[in-house]
């Protein structure tokens, strides 16, 4: 079955830049999406179509893509950005959707 | 403002059927895809399936034999049925809208379902 691979955890100090990667063979052919989930809350979309930011999401959130890897970058990390982050994309033989295993972002 | 609200029993017996409904307000259910996602306690997100307003549905292959998603446009609701449940199906279940960019852009608050006798 198709998998999207994320690092389990990333730690940064406030004001630094956090980068969370997501790898998958089909990523060059399908859009990727990123969701932020804080404890006890539903996920929130923070990036769509690899690089687009929904209205209301701070500019410090950005997305990029290179080959089979997509990256969520949070510039000038703030304490409120501490959360779990999930990438999501499609599988070519689908249509069906897959989530990465999630990355816990810790703000030191 | 688009809102989604999950509803259904919080406790289901093993080998029974889990049935949940998502009520949509603030948007026409006759557009977009509508999807179900679940999250076992302490674990990550798992896509269950989605349905288009035409009634065409697509499912996660790992659940396909047990899942049915349906839509009731008159009630602006879509529903999830998961049969032959086990403890492994215990999770928070979310419904969400999939917009024209393929993004799950609006989520319900989620509902907890426990499978136990």
PDB file of C-alpha atoms in Angstrom:
ATOM      1  CA  UNK A   1       0.000   0.000   0.000  1.00  0.00           C
ATOM      2  CA  UNK A   2       1.095   3.562  -0.661  1.00  0.00           C
ATOM      3  CA  UNK A   3       2.764   5.455   2.172  1.00  0.00           C
ATOM      4  CA  UNK A   4       3.759   9.024   2.896  1.00  0.00           C
ATOM      5  CA  UNK A   5       6.752   9.261   5.224  1.00  0.00           C
ATOM      6  CA  UNK A   6       7.198  12.052   7.752  1.00  0.00           C
ATOM      7  CA  UNK A   7       9.707  12.434  10.595  1.00  0.00           C
ATOM      8  CA  UNK A   8       8.018  11.653  13.918  1.00  0.00           C
ATOM      9  CA  UNK A   9       9.231  14.824  15.547  1.00  0.00           C
ATOM     10  CA  UNK A  10      10.855  18.184  14.891  1.00  0.00           C
ATOM     11  CA  UNK A  11      12.028  20.622  17.557  1.00  0.00           C
ATOM     12  CA  UNK A  12      12.895  24.283  17.142  1.00  0.00           C
ATOM     13  CA  UNK A  13      13.316  27.339  19.330  1.00  0.00           C
ATOM     14  CA  UNK A  14      10.944  30.286  19.035  1.00  0.00           C
ATOM     15  CA  UNK A  15      11.805  32.528  16.114  1.00  0.00           C
ATOM     16  CA  UNK A  16      13.669  29.814  14.239  1.00  0.00           C
ATOM     17  CA  UNK A  17      12.563  28.040  11.062  1.00  0.00           C
ATOM     18  CA  UNK A  18      10.927  24.624  11.199  1.00  0.00           C
ATOM     19  CA  UNK A  19      10.938  22.336   8.191  1.00  0.00           C
ATOM     20  CA  UNK A  20       8.770  19.219   8.059  1.00  0.00           C
ATOM     21  CA  UNK A  21       9.227  16.840   5.158  1.00  0.00           C
ATOM     22  CA  UNK A  22       6.891  14.333   3.563  1.00  0.00           C
ATOM     23  CA  UNK A  23       8.108  11.747   1.068  1.00  0.00           C
ATOM     24  CA  UNK A  24       6.149   9.591  -1.341  1.00  0.00           C
ATOM     25  CA  UNK A  25       6.678   8.117  -4.787  1.00  0.00           C
ATOM     26  CA  UNK A  26       3.506   9.615  -6.250  1.00  0.00           C
ATOM     27  CA  UNK A  27       4.071  13.156  -4.981  1.00  0.00           C
ATOM     28  CA  UNK A  28       5.429  14.376  -8.332  1.00  0.00           C
ATOM     29  CA  UNK A  29       2.059  13.439  -9.885  1.00  0.00           C
ATOM     30  CA  UNK A  30      -0.377  14.477  -7.174  1.00  0.00           C
ATOM     31  CA  UNK A  31      -0.983  17.568  -5.078  1.00  0.00           C
ATOM     32  CA  UNK A  32      -0.001  17.570  -1.439  1.00  0.00           C
ATOM     33  CA  UNK A  33      -1.821  19.144   1.473  1.00  0.00           C
ATOM     34  CA  UNK A  34      -0.762  19.965   5.025  1.00  0.00           C
ATOM     35  CA  UNK A  35      -2.904  19.985   8.165  1.00  0.00           C
ATOM     36  CA  UNK A  36      -2.184  21.287  11.645  1.00  0.00           C
ATOM     37  CA  UNK A  37      -3.783  19.511  14.599  1.00  0.00           C
ATOM     38  CA  UNK A  38      -3.593  20.792  18.147  1.00  0.00           C
ATOM     39  CA  UNK A  39      -4.523  18.556  21.107  1.00  0.00           C
ATOM     40  CA  UNK A  40      -8.233  17.911  21.379  1.00  0.00           C
ATOM     41  CA  UNK A  41      -9.005  19.760  18.146  1.00  0.00           C
ATOM     42  CA  UNK A  42      -9.901  18.835  14.593  1.00  0.00           C
ATOM     43  CA  UNK A  43      -7.204  19.267  11.937  1.00  0.00           C
ATOM     44  CA  UNK A  44      -6.912  22.595  10.140  1.00  0.00           C
ATOM     45  CA  UNK A  45      -5.765  22.983   6.530  1.00  0.00           C
ATOM     46  CA  UNK A  46      -2.603  25.121   6.343  1.00  0.00           C
ATOM     47  CA  UNK A  47      -1.288  24.397   2.806  1.00  0.00           C
ATOM     48  CA  UNK A  48      -3.056  23.099  -0.305  1.00  0.00           C
ATOM     49  CA  UNK A  49      -1.849  22.212  -3.806  1.00  0.00           C
ATOM     50  CA  UNK A  50       1.743  21.896  -2.555  1.00  0.00           C
ATOM     51  CA  UNK A  51       2.372  25.619  -2.043  1.00  0.00           C
ATOM     52  CA  UNK A  52      -0.896  27.543  -1.627  1.00  0.00           C
ATOM     53  CA  UNK A  53      -1.930  29.048   1.700  1.00  0.00           C
ATOM     54  CA  UNK A  54      -5.641  29.304   2.623  1.00  0.00           C
ATOM     55  CA  UNK A  55      -6.978  32.639   3.731  1.00  0.00           C
ATOM     56  CA  UNK A  56      -6.506  33.180   7.441  1.00  0.00           C
ATOM     57  CA  UNK A  57      -3.317  31.096   7.656  1.00  0.00           C
ATOM     58  CA  UNK A  58      -0.304  33.210   8.701  1.00  0.00           C
ATOM     59  CA  UNK A  59       2.297  34.006   6.052  1.00  0.00           C
ATOM     60  CA  UNK A  60       4.977  32.228   8.069  1.00  0.00           C
ATOM     61  CA  UNK A  61       3.500  28.940   6.791  1.00  0.00           C
ATOM     62  CA  UNK A  62       4.735  27.933   3.330  1.00  0.00           C
ATOM     63  CA  UNK A  63       4.999  24.813   1.229  1.00  0.00           C
ATOM     64  CA  UNK A  64       7.482  23.620  -1.361  1.00  0.00           C
ATOM     65  CA  UNK A  65       8.089  20.577  -3.469  1.00  0.00           C
ATOM     66  CA  UNK A  66      11.086  18.820  -4.947  1.00  0.00           C
ATOM     67  CA  UNK A  67      10.770  15.482  -6.651  1.00  0.00           C
ATOM     68  CA  UNK A  68       9.255  12.922  -4.323  1.00  0.00           C
ATOM     69  CA  UNK A  69       9.417  15.194  -1.278  1.00  0.00           C
ATOM     70  CA  UNK A  70       7.201  18.047  -0.170  1.00  0.00           C
ATOM     71  CA  UNK A  71       8.140  20.346   2.686  1.00  0.00           C
ATOM     72  CA  UNK A  72       6.152  22.467   5.103  1.00  0.00           C
ATOM     73  CA  UNK A  73       8.199  25.420   6.319  1.00  0.00           C
ATOM     74  CA  UNK A  74       7.249  27.554   9.298  1.00  0.00           C
ATOM     75  CA  UNK A  75       9.360  30.699   9.461  1.00  0.00           C
ATOM     76  CA  UNK A  76       9.717  32.523  12.753  1.00  0.00           C
ATOM     77  CA  UNK A  77       8.078  29.742  14.739  1.00  0.00           C
ATOM     78  CA  UNK A  78       5.816  30.835  17.567  1.00  0.00           C
ATOM     79  CA  UNK A  79       4.765  28.899  20.657  1.00  0.00           C
ATOM     80  CA  UNK A  80       1.242  28.611  19.234  1.00  0.00           C
ATOM     81  CA  UNK A  81       2.598  26.600  16.289  1.00  0.00           C
ATOM     82  CA  UNK A  82       3.330  23.630  18.549  1.00  0.00           C
ATOM     83  CA  UNK A  83       1.102  20.902  17.138  1.00  0.00           C
ATOM     84  CA  UNK A  84       0.992  17.736  15.065  1.00  0.00           C
ATOM     85  CA  UNK A  85       1.330  18.244  11.323  1.00  0.00           C
ATOM     86  CA  UNK A  86       0.076  15.801   8.693  1.00  0.00           C
ATOM     87  CA  UNK A  87       0.699  15.693   4.967  1.00  0.00           C
ATOM     88  CA  UNK A  88      -1.924  14.193   2.666  1.00  0.00           C
ATOM     89  CA  UNK A  89      -1.944  13.226  -0.973  1.00  0.00           C
ATOM     90  CA  UNK A  90      -3.451  10.782  -3.451  1.00  0.00           C
ATOM     91  CA  UNK A  91      -2.431   7.360  -4.655  1.00  0.00           C
ATOM     92  CA  UNK A  92      -2.198   6.869  -8.396  1.00  0.00           C
ATOM     93  CA  UNK A  93      -4.084   3.601  -8.567  1.00  0.00           C
ATOM     94  CA  UNK A  94      -6.959   5.123  -6.608  1.00  0.00           C
ATOM     95  CA  UNK A  95      -8.632   7.432  -6.333  1.00  0.00           C
ATOM     96  CA  UNK A  96      -7.833   7.246  -2.697  1.00  0.00           C
ATOM     97  CA  UNK A  97      -6.193   9.502  -0.206  1.00  0.00           C
ATOM     98  CA  UNK A  98      -3.321   8.857   2.148  1.00  0.00           C
ATOM     99  CA  UNK A  99      -2.064  10.709   5.212  1.00  0.00           C
ATOM    100  CA  UNK A 100       1.488  10.747   6.416  1.00  0.00           C
ATOM    101  CA  UNK A 101       2.135   9.418   9.894  1.00  0.00           C
ATOM    102  CA  UNK A 102       2.311  12.918  11.338  1.00  0.00           C
ATOM    103  CA  UNK A 103       5.099  15.051  12.787  1.00  0.00           C
ATOM    104  CA  UNK A 104       4.996  16.490  16.283  1.00  0.00           C
ATOM    105  CA  UNK A 105       6.435  19.988  16.252  1.00  0.00           C
ATOM    106  CA  UNK A 106       7.845  21.013  19.609  1.00  0.00           C
ATOM    107  CA  UNK A 107       8.696  24.659  20.289  1.00  0.00           C
ATOM    108  CA  UNK A 108      11.463  24.617  22.842  1.00  0.00           C
TER     109      UNK A 108
ATOM    110  CA  UNK B   1     -20.051  29.916   7.248  1.00  0.00           C
ATOM    111  CA  UNK B   2     -19.820  26.236   6.439  1.00  0.00           C
ATOM    112  CA  UNK B   3     -20.233  23.901   9.374  1.00  0.00           C
ATOM    113  CA  UNK B   4     -20.175  20.128   9.658  1.00  0.00           C
ATOM    114  CA  UNK B   5     -21.482  18.173  12.633  1.00  0.00           C
ATOM    115  CA  UNK B   6     -21.012  14.462  13.256  1.00  0.00           C
ATOM    116  CA  UNK B   7     -23.606  12.474  15.172  1.00  0.00           C
ATOM    117  CA  UNK B   8     -24.200   8.878  16.150  1.00  0.00           C
ATOM    118  CA  UNK B   9     -23.737   6.313  18.911  1.00  0.00           C
ATOM    119  CA  UNK B  10     -20.576   6.630  20.961  1.00  0.00           C
ATOM    120  CA  UNK B  11     -20.500   2.920  21.807  1.00  0.00           C
ATOM    121  CA  UNK B  12     -20.793  -0.006  19.413  1.00  0.00           C
ATOM    122  CA  UNK B  13     -20.553  -3.701  20.237  1.00  0.00           C
ATOM    123  CA  UNK B  14     -17.925  -5.890  18.574  1.00  0.00           C
ATOM    124  CA  UNK B  15     -19.121  -7.415  15.292  1.00  0.00           C
ATOM    125  CA  UNK B  16     -21.796  -4.736  15.084  1.00  0.00           C
ATOM    126  CA  UNK B  17     -22.159  -1.838  12.656  1.00  0.00           C
ATOM    127  CA  UNK B  18     -20.909   1.663  13.320  1.00  0.00           C
ATOM    128  CA  UNK B  19     -23.266   4.276  11.859  1.00  0.00           C
ATOM    129  CA  UNK B  20     -22.501   7.988  11.818  1.00  0.00           C
ATOM    130  CA  UNK B  21     -24.103  10.969  10.127  1.00  0.00           C
ATOM    131  CA  UNK B  22     -22.564  14.290   9.148  1.00  0.00           C
ATOM    132  CA  UNK B  23     -24.926  17.241   8.827  1.00  0.00           C
ATOM    133  CA  UNK B  24     -23.799  20.061   6.539  1.00  0.00           C
ATOM    134  CA  UNK B  25     -24.893  23.658   7.007  1.00  0.00           C
ATOM    135  CA  UNK B  26     -23.894  26.801   5.147  1.00  0.00           C
ATOM    136  CA  UNK B  27     -23.052  25.016   1.891  1.00  0.00           C
ATOM    137  CA  UNK B  28     -24.819  23.030  -0.771  1.00  0.00           C
ATOM    138  CA  UNK B  29     -24.191  19.330  -0.438  1.00  0.00           C
ATOM    139  CA  UNK B  30     -24.779  19.153  -4.169  1.00  0.00           C
ATOM    140  CA  UNK B  31     -21.214  20.194  -4.860  1.00  0.00           C
ATOM    141  CA  UNK B  32     -17.770  19.065  -3.765  1.00  0.00           C
ATOM    142  CA  UNK B  33     -16.769  15.720  -2.339  1.00  0.00           C
ATOM    143  CA  UNK B  34     -17.570  14.846   1.259  1.00  0.00           C
ATOM    144  CA  UNK B  35     -15.275  12.617   3.246  1.00  0.00           C
ATOM    145  CA  UNK B  36     -14.780  10.623   6.449  1.00  0.00           C
ATOM    146  CA  UNK B  37     -11.483  10.386   8.331  1.00  0.00           C
ATOM    147  CA  UNK B  38     -10.712   8.648  11.606  1.00  0.00           C
ATOM    148  CA  UNK B  39      -8.019   8.860  14.256  1.00  0.00           C
ATOM    149  CA  UNK B  40      -7.435   6.068  16.804  1.00  0.00           C
ATOM    150  CA  UNK B  41      -6.431   7.285  20.267  1.00  0.00           C
ATOM    151  CA  UNK B  42      -2.876   8.609  20.217  1.00  0.00           C
ATOM    152  CA  UNK B  43      -2.401   7.771  16.542  1.00  0.00           C
ATOM    153  CA  UNK B  44      -2.482   9.466  13.158  1.00  0.00           C
ATOM    154  CA  UNK B  45      -5.200  10.249  10.649  1.00  0.00           C
ATOM    155  CA  UNK B  46      -6.674   7.578   8.385  1.00  0.00           C
ATOM    156  CA  UNK B  47      -8.793   8.368   5.332  1.00  0.00           C
ATOM    157  CA  UNK B  48     -11.923   6.193   5.199  1.00  0.00           C
ATOM    158  CA  UNK B  49     -13.569   7.304   1.985  1.00  0.00           C
ATOM    159  CA  UNK B  50     -15.461  10.031   0.184  1.00  0.00           C
ATOM    160  CA  UNK B  51     -18.655  10.532  -1.753  1.00  0.00           C
ATOM    161  CA  UNK B  52     -19.671  12.901  -4.508  1.00  0.00           C
ATOM    162  CA  UNK B  53     -23.121  14.452  -4.629  1.00  0.00           C
ATOM    163  CA  UNK B  54     -24.007  12.062  -7.447  1.00  0.00           C
ATOM    164  CA  UNK B  55     -23.651   9.229  -4.976  1.00  0.00           C
ATOM    165  CA  UNK B  56     -20.395   7.903  -6.398  1.00  0.00           C
ATOM    166  CA  UNK B  57     -18.158   6.816  -3.535  1.00  0.00           C
ATOM    167  CA  UNK B  58     -14.526   5.817  -3.179  1.00  0.00           C
ATOM    168  CA  UNK B  59     -13.097   3.918  -0.242  1.00  0.00           C
ATOM    169  CA  UNK B  60      -9.812   3.132   1.437  1.00  0.00           C
ATOM    170  CA  UNK B  61      -8.855  -0.312   0.082  1.00  0.00           C
ATOM    171  CA  UNK B  62      -8.064  -1.513   3.592  1.00  0.00           C
ATOM    172  CA  UNK B  63     -11.657  -0.843   4.694  1.00  0.00           C
ATOM    173  CA  UNK B  64     -13.524  -1.249   1.426  1.00  0.00           C
ATOM    174  CA  UNK B  65     -15.152  -4.582   2.268  1.00  0.00           C
ATOM    175  CA  UNK B  66     -16.777  -3.113   5.411  1.00  0.00           C
ATOM    176  CA  UNK B  67     -17.522   0.522   4.496  1.00  0.00           C
ATOM    177  CA  UNK B  68     -20.484   2.234   2.888  1.00  0.00           C
ATOM    178  CA  UNK B  69     -20.803   5.996   2.537  1.00  0.00           C
ATOM    179  CA  UNK B  70     -24.113   7.427   1.396  1.00  0.00           C
ATOM    180  CA  UNK B  71     -25.590  10.866   0.837  1.00  0.00           C
ATOM    181  CA  UNK B  72     -29.024  12.330   1.489  1.00  0.00           C
ATOM    182  CA  UNK B  73     -29.297  15.639  -0.318  1.00  0.00           C
ATOM    183  CA  UNK B  74     -32.782  16.352   0.995  1.00  0.00           C
ATOM    184  CA  UNK B  75     -31.380  16.354   4.528  1.00  0.00           C
ATOM    185  CA  UNK B  76     -27.978  17.834   3.582  1.00  0.00           C
ATOM    186  CA  UNK B  77     -26.365  14.859   5.279  1.00  0.00           C
ATOM    187  CA  UNK B  78     -23.932  12.143   4.396  1.00  0.00           C
ATOM    188  CA  UNK B  79     -23.420   8.980   6.368  1.00  0.00           C
ATOM    189  CA  UNK B  80     -20.862   6.334   7.237  1.00  0.00           C
ATOM    190  CA  UNK B  81     -21.578   2.676   7.904  1.00  0.00           C
ATOM    191  CA  UNK B  82     -18.732   0.416   9.030  1.00  0.00           C
ATOM    192  CA  UNK B  83     -19.661  -3.205   9.578  1.00  0.00           C
ATOM    193  CA  UNK B  84     -18.134  -6.031  11.617  1.00  0.00           C
ATOM    194  CA  UNK B  85     -16.326  -3.612  13.903  1.00  0.00           C
ATOM    195  CA  UNK B  86     -13.590  -4.613  16.332  1.00  0.00           C
ATOM    196  CA  UNK B  87     -11.660  -2.778  19.016  1.00  0.00           C
ATOM    197  CA  UNK B  88      -9.305  -1.587  16.258  1.00  0.00           C
ATOM    198  CA  UNK B  89     -12.133   0.602  14.952  1.00  0.00           C
ATOM    199  CA  UNK B  90     -12.227   2.607  18.183  1.00  0.00           C
ATOM    200  CA  UNK B  91     -11.360   6.146  17.125  1.00  0.00           C
ATOM    201  CA  UNK B  92     -12.352   9.753  16.751  1.00  0.00           C
ATOM    202  CA  UNK B  93     -14.330  10.017  13.525  1.00  0.00           C
ATOM    203  CA  UNK B  94     -14.310  13.243  11.526  1.00  0.00           C
ATOM    204  CA  UNK B  95     -16.316  14.337   8.521  1.00  0.00           C
ATOM    205  CA  UNK B  96     -14.910  16.933   6.148  1.00  0.00           C
ATOM    206  CA  UNK B  97     -15.564  18.808   2.936  1.00  0.00           C
ATOM    207  CA  UNK B  98     -13.200  18.329   0.016  1.00  0.00           C
ATOM    208  CA  UNK B  99     -13.099  21.542  -2.003  1.00  0.00           C
ATOM    209  CA  UNK B 100     -12.429  22.051  -5.698  1.00  0.00           C
ATOM    210  CA  UNK B 101      -8.669  22.066  -5.022  1.00  0.00           C
ATOM    211  CA  UNK B 102      -8.881  18.636  -3.417  1.00  0.00           C
ATOM    212  CA  UNK B 103      -8.275  20.047   0.044  1.00  0.00           C
ATOM    213  CA  UNK B 104     -10.155  18.981   3.152  1.00  0.00           C
ATOM    214  CA  UNK B 105     -10.892  22.566   4.058  1.00  0.00           C
ATOM    215  CA  UNK B 106     -13.734  22.316   6.558  1.00  0.00           C
ATOM    216  CA  UNK B 107     -13.890  19.707   9.326  1.00  0.00           C
ATOM    217  CA  UNK B 108     -16.444  18.697  11.882  1.00  0.00           C
ATOM    218  CA  UNK B 109     -15.429  18.681  15.522  1.00  0.00           C
ATOM    219  CA  UNK B 110     -15.287  14.892  15.511  1.00  0.00           C
ATOM    220  CA  UNK B 111     -17.143  12.219  17.431  1.00  0.00           C
ATOM    221  CA  UNK B 112     -15.623   9.481  19.538  1.00  0.00           C
ATOM    222  CA  UNK B 113     -16.693   5.913  18.858  1.00  0.00           C
ATOM    223  CA  UNK B 114     -15.686   3.096  21.187  1.00  0.00           C
ATOM    224  CA  UNK B 115     -16.079  -0.538  20.232  1.00  0.00           C
ATOM    225  CA  UNK B 116     -16.663  -2.575  23.370  1.00  0.00           C
ATOM    226  CA  UNK B 117     -19.054  -5.116  24.782  1.00  0.00           C
TER     227      UNK B 117
END
